[in-house]
PDB file of C-alpha atoms in Angstrom:
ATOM      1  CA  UNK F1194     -36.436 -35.259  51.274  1.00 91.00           C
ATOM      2  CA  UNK F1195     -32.772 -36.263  52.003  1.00 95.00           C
ATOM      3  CA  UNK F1196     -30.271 -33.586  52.788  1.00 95.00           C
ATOM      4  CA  UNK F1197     -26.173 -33.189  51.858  1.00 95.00           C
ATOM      5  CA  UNK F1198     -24.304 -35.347  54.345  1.00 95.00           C
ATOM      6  CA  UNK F1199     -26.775 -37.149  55.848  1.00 96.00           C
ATOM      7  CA  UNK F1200     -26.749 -40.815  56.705  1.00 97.00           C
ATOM      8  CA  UNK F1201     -29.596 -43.275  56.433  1.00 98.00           C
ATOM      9  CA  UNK F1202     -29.424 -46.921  57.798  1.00 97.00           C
ATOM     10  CA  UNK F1203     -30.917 -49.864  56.875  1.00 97.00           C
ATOM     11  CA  UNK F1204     -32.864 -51.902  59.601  1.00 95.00           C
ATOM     12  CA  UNK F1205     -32.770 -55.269  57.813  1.00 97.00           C
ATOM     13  CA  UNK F1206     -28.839 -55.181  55.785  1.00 96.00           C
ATOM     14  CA  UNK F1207     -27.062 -52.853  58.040  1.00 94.00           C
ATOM     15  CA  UNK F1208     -26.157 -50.901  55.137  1.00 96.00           C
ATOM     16  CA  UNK F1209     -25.181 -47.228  55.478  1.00 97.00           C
ATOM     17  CA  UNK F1210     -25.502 -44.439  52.975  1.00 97.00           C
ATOM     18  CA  UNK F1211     -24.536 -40.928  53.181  1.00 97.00           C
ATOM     19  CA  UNK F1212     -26.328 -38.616  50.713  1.00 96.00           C
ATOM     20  CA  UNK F1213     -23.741 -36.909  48.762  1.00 95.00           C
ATOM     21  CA  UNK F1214     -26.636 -34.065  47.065  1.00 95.00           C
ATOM     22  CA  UNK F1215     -29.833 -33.062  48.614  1.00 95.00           C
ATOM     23  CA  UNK F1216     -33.110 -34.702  47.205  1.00 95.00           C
ATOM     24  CA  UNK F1217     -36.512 -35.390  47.135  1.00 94.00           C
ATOM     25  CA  UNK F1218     -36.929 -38.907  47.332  1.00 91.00           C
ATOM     26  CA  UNK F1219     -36.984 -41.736  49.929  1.00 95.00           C
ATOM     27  CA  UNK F1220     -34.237 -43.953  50.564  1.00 97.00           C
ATOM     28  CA  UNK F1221     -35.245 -47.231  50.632  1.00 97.00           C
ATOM     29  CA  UNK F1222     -33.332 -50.917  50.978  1.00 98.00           C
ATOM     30  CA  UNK F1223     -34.318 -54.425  51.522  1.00 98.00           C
ATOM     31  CA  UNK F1224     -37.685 -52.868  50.793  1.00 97.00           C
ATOM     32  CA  UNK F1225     -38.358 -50.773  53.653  1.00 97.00           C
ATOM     33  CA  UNK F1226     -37.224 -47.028  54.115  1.00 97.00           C
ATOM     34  CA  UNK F1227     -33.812 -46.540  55.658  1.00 98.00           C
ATOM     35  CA  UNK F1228     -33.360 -45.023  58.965  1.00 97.00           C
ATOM     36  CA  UNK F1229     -32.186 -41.318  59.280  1.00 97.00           C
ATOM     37  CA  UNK F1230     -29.066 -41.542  61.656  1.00 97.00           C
ATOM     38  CA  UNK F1231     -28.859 -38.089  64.215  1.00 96.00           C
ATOM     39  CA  UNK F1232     -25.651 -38.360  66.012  1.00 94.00           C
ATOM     40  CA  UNK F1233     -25.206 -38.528  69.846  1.00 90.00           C
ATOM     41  CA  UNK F1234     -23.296 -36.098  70.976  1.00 88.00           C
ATOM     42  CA  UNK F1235     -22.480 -36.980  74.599  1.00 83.00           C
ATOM     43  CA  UNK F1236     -21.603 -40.052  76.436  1.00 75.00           C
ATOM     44  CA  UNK F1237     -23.465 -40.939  79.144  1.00 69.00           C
ATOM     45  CA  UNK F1238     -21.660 -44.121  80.212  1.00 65.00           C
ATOM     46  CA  UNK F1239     -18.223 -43.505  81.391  1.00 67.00           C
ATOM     47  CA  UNK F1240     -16.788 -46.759  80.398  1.00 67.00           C
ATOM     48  CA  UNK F1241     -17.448 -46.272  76.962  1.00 72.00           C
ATOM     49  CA  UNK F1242     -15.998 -43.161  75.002  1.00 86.00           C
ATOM     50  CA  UNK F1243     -17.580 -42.602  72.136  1.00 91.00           C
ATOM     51  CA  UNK F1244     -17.908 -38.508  70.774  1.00 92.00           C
ATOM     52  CA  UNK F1245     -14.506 -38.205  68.681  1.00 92.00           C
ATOM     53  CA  UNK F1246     -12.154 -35.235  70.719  1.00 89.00           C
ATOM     54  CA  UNK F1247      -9.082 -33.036  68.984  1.00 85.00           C
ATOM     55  CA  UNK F1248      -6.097 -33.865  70.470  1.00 78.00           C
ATOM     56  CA  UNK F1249      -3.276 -31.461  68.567  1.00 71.00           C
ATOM     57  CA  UNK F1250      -0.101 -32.363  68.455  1.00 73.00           C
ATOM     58  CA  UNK F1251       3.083 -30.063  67.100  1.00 64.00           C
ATOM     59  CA  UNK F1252       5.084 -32.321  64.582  1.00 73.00           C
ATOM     60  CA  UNK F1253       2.569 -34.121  62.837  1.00 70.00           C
ATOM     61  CA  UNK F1254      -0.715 -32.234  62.687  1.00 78.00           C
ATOM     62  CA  UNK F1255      -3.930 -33.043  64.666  1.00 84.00           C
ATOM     63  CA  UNK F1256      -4.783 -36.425  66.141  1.00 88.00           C
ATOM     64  CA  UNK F1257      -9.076 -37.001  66.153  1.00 90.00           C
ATOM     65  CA  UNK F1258      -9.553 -39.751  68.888  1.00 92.00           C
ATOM     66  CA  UNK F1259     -12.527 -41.230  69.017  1.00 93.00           C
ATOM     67  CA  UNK F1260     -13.253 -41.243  72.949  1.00 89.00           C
ATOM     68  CA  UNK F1261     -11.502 -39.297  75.564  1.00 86.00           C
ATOM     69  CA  UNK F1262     -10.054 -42.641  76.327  1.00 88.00           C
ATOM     70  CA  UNK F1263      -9.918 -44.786  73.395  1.00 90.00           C
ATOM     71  CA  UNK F1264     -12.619 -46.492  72.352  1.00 93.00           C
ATOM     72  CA  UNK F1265     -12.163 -50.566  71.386  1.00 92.00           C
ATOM     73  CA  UNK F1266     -11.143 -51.707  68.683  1.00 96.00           C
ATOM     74  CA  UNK F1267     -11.921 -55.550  68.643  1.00 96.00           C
ATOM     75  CA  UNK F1268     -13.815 -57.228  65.893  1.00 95.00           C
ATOM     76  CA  UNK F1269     -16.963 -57.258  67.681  1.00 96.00           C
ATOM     77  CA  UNK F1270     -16.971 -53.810  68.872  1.00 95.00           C
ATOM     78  CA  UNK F1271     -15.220 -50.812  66.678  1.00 96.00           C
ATOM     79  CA  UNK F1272     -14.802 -47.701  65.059  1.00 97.00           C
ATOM     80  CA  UNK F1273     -16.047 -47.975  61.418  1.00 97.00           C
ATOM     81  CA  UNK F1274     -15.032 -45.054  60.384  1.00 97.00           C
ATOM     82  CA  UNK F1275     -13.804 -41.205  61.327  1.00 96.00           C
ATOM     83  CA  UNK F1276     -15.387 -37.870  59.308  1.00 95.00           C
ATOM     84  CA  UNK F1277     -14.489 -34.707  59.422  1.00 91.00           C
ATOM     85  CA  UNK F1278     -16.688 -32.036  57.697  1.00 90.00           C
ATOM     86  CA  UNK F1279     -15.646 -28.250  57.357  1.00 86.00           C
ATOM     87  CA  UNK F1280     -18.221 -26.113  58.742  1.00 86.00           C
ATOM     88  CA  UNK F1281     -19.469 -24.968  54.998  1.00 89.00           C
ATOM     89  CA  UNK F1282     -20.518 -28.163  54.573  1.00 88.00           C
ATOM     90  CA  UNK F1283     -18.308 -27.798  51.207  1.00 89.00           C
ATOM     91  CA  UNK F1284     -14.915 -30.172  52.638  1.00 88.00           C
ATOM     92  CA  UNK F1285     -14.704 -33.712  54.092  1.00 89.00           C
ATOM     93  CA  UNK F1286     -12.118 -36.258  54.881  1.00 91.00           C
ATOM     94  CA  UNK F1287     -12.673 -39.650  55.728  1.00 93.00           C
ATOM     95  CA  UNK F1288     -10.738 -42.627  57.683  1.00 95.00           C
ATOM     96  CA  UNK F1289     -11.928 -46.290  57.616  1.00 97.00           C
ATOM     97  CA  UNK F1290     -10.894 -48.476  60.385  1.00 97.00           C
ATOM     98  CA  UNK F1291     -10.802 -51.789  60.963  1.00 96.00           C
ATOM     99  CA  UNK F1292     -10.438 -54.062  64.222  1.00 96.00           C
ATOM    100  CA  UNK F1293      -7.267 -53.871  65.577  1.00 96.00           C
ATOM    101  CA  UNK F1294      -6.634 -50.155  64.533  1.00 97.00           C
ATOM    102  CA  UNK F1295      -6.284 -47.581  66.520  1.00 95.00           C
ATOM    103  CA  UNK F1296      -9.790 -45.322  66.943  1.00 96.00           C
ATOM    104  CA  UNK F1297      -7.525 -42.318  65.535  1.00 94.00           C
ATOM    105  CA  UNK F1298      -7.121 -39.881  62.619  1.00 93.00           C
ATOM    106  CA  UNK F1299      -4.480 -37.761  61.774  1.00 89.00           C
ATOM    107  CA  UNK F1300      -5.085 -34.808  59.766  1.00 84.00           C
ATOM    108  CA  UNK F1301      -2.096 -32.478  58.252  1.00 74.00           C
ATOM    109  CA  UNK F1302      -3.840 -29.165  59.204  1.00 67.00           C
ATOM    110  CA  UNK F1303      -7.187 -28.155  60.556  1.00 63.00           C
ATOM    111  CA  UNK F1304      -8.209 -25.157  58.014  1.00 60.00           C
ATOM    112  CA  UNK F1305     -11.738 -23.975  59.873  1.00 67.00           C
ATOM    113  CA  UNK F1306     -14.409 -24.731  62.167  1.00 70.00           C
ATOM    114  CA  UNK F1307     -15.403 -28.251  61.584  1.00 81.00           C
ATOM    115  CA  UNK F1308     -17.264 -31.134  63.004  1.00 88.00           C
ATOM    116  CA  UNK F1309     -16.433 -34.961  63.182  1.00 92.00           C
ATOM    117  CA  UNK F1310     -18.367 -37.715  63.120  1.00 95.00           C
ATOM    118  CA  UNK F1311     -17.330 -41.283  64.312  1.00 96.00           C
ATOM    119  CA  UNK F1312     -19.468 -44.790  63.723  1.00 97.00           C
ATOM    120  CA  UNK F1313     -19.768 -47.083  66.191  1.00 95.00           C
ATOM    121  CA  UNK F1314     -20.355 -50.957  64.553  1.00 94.00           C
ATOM    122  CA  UNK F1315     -23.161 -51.206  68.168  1.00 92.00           C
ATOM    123  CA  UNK F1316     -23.765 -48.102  69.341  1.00 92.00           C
ATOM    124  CA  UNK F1317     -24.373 -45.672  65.781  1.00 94.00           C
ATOM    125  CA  UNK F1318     -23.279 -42.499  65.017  1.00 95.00           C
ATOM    126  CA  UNK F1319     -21.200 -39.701  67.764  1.00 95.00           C
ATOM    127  CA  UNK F1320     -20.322 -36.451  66.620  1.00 94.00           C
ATOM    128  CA  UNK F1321     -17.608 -34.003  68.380  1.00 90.00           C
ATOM    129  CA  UNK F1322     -16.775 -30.834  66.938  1.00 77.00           C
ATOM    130  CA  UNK F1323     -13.309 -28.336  66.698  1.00 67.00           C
ATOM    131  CA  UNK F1324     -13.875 -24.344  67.020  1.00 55.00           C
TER     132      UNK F1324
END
């Protein structure tokens, strides 16, 4: 059974989903079922950041980083992509990245609790989160 918001992996492709309503079926591609992705939450290695971190700023909203320093952005090693998700589960907002961009997102207002997730091209999915 998949569940709202979650993201599967394939092994073989690479490909990433995220399930946009729950269900009861298996995700499957390249003929094998994809991999449910749980996001880290901490980095262990201090020379590279991953868990996205709020950094507020007054004129133009808040800043997500991914990494308390920033993490690189080279075409080997990046940021896919940066997701907020409101704490209901009911709001998202999403930044694709590319190599060469900064690992940043600005958004225009934070309206509740929410959580962010960040993907990582070698490493997989971080998650930070904004009381």
């Amino acid at each position: 059974m998949t569940k709202k918001l979650e993201m599967y992996r394939c092994k073989i492709c690479g490909n990433l989903v995220q399930v946009i309503l729950d269900g009861a079926g298996e995700l499957v591609c390249c003929g094998e079922p994809m991999e449910l992705l749980k996001p880290n939450t901490t980095d262990i290695v201090k020379t590279e950041y991953h868990v996205p971190v709020y950094k507020y700023t007054d004129k133009n909203g808040i800043v997500i980083q991914v990494g308390e320093e920033p993490h690189p952005m080279t075409a080997e090693h990046s940021i896919k992509f940066i997701e907020t998700i409101s704490e209901d589960r009911k709001r998202l907002q999403l930044q694709y990245l590319e190599a060469g961009d900064e690992p940043k997102m600005l958004m225009d207002r934070k309206t509740d609790k929410q959580s962010t997730l960040a993907y990582c091209n070698l490493h997989g999915l971080w998650e930070g989160a904004c009381d």
